[in-house]
JSON list of C-alpha atoms in Angstrom, two decimals:
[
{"chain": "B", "resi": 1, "resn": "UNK", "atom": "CA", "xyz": [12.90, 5.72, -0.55]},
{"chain": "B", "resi": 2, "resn": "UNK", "atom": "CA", "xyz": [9.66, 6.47, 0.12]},
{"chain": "B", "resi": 3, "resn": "UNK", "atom": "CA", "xyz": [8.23, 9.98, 2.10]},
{"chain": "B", "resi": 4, "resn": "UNK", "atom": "CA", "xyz": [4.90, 11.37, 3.01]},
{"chain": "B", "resi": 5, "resn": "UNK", "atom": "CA", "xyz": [2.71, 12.64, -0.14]},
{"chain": "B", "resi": 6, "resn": "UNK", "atom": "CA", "xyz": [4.34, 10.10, -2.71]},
{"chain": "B", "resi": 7, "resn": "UNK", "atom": "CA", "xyz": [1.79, 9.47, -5.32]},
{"chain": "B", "resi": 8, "resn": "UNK", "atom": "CA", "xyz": [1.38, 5.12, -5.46]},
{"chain": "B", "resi": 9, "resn": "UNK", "atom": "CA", "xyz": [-0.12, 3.64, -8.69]},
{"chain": "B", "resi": 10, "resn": "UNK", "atom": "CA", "xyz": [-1.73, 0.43, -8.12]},
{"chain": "B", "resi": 11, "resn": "UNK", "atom": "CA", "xyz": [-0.82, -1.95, -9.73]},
{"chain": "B", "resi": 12, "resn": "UNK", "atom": "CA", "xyz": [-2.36, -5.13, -8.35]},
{"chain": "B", "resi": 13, "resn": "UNK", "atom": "CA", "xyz": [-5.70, -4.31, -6.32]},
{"chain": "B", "resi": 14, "resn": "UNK", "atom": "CA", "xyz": [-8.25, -5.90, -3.93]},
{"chain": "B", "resi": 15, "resn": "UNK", "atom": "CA", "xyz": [-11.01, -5.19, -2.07]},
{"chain": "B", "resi": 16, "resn": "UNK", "atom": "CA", "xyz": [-9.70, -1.93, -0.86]},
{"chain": "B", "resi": 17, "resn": "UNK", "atom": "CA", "xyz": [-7.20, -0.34, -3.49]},
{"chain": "B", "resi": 18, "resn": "UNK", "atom": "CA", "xyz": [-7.81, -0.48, -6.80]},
{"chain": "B", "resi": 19, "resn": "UNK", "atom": "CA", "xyz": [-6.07, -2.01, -9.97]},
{"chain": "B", "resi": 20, "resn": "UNK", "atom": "CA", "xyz": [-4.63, 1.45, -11.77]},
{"chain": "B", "resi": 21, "resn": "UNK", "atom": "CA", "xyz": [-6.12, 3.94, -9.29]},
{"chain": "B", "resi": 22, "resn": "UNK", "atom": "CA", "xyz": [-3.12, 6.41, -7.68]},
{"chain": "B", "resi": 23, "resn": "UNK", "atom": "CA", "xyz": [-2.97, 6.31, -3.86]},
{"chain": "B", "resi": 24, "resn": "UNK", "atom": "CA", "xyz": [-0.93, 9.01, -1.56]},
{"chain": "B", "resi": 25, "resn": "UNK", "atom": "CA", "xyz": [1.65, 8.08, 0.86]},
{"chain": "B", "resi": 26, "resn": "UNK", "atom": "CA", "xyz": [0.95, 8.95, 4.36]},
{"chain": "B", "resi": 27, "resn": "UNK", "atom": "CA", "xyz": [2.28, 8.86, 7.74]},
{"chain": "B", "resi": 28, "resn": "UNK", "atom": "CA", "xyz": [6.08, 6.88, 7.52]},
{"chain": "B", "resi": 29, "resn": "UNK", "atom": "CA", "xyz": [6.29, 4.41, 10.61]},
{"chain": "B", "resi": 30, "resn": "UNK", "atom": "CA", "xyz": [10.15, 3.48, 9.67]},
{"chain": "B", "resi": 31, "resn": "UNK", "atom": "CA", "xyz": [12.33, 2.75, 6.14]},
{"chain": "B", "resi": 32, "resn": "UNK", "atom": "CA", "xyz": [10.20, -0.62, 6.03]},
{"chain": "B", "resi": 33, "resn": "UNK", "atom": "CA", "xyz": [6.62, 0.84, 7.14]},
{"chain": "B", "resi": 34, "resn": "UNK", "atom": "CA", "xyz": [4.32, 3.52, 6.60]},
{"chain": "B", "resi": 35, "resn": "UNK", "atom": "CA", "xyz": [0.42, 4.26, 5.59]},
{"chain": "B", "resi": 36, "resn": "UNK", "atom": "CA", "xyz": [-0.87, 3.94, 2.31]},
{"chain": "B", "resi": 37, "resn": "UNK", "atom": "CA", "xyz": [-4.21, 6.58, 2.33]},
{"chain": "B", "resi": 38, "resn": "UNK", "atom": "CA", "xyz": [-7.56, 4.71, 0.90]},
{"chain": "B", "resi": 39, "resn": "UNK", "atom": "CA", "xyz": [-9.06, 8.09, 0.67]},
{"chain": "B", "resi": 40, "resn": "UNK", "atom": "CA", "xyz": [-9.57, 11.49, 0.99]},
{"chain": "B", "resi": 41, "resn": "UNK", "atom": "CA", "xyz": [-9.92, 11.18, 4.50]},
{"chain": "B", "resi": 42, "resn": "UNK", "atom": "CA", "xyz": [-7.72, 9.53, 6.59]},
{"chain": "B", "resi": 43, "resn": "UNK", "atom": "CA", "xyz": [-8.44, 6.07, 5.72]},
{"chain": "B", "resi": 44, "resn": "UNK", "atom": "CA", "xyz": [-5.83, 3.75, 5.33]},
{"chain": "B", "resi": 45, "resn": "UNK", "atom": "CA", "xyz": [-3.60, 0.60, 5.60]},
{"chain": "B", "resi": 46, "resn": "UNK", "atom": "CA", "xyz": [0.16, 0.06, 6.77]},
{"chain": "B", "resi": 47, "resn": "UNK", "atom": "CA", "xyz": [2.24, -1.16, 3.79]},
{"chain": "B", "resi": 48, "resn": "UNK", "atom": "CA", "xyz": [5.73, -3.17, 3.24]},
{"chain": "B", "resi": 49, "resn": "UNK", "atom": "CA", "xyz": [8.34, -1.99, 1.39]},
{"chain": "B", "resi": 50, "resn": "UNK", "atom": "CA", "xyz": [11.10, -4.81, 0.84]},
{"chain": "B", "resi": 51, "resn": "UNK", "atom": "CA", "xyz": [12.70, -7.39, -1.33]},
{"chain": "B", "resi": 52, "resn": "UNK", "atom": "CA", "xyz": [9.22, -7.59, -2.95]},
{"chain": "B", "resi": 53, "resn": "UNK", "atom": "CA", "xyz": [8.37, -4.22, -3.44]},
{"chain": "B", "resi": 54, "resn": "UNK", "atom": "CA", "xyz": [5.73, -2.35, -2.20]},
{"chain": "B", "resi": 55, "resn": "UNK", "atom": "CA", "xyz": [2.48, -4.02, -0.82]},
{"chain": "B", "resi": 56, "resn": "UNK", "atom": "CA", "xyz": [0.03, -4.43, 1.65]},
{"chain": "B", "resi": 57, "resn": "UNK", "atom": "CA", "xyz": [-1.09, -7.80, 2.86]},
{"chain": "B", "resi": 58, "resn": "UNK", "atom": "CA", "xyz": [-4.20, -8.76, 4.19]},
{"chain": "B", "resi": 59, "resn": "UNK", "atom": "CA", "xyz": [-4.82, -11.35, 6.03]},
{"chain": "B", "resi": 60, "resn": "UNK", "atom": "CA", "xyz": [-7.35, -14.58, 4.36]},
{"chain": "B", "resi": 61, "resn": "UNK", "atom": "CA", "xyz": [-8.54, -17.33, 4.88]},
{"chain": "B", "resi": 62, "resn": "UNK", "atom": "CA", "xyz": [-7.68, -18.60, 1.23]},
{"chain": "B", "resi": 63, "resn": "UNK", "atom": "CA", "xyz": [-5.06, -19.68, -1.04]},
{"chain": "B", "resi": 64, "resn": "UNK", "atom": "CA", "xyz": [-5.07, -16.51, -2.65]},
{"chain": "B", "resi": 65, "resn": "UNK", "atom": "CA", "xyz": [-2.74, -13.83, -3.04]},
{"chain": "B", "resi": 66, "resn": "UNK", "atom": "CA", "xyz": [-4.67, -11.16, -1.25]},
{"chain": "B", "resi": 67, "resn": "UNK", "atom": "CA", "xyz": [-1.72, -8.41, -1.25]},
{"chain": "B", "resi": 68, "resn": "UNK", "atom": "CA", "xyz": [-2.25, -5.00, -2.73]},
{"chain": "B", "resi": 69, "resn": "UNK", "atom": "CA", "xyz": [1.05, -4.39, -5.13]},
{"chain": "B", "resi": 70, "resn": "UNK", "atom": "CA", "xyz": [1.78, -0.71, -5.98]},
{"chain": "B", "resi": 71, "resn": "UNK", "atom": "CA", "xyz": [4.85, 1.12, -8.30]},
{"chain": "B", "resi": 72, "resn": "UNK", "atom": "CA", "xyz": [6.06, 4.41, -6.93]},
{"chain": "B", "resi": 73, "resn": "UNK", "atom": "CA", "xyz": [5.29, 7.21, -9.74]},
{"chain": "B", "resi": 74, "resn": "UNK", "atom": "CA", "xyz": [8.29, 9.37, -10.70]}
]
């Protein structure tokens, strides 16, 4: 379960988030969706949580993996 102010390690970063940095939970769209802040400010993406954890995808053009991968801290 995931609310609004969870604290997000990263633990597989991109351009945006970054490998090992802790991110805060924002806004919850449904049990599947909600934001993931970049920032202080309100910056952010809309992440998954499923069968493969928690993540957000970004779209490219390439054959890599270009999905942001984060544990939930305790």
């Amino acid at each position: 379960m995931i609310n609004t102010g969870d604290k997000l390690k990263c633990i597989q970063g991109n351009d945006v988030y970054l490998e090992g940095e802790i991110y805060t939970v924002g806004r919850i769209v449904n049990n599947k969706y909600f934001q993931i802040l970049t920032s202080s400010n309100d910056d952010h993406w809309y992440a998954t949580l499923d069968n493969e954890g928690i993540y957000v995808s970004f779209d490219s053009n390439t054959a890599q993996d270009n999905k942001a991968r984060f544990d939930k801290l305790a």
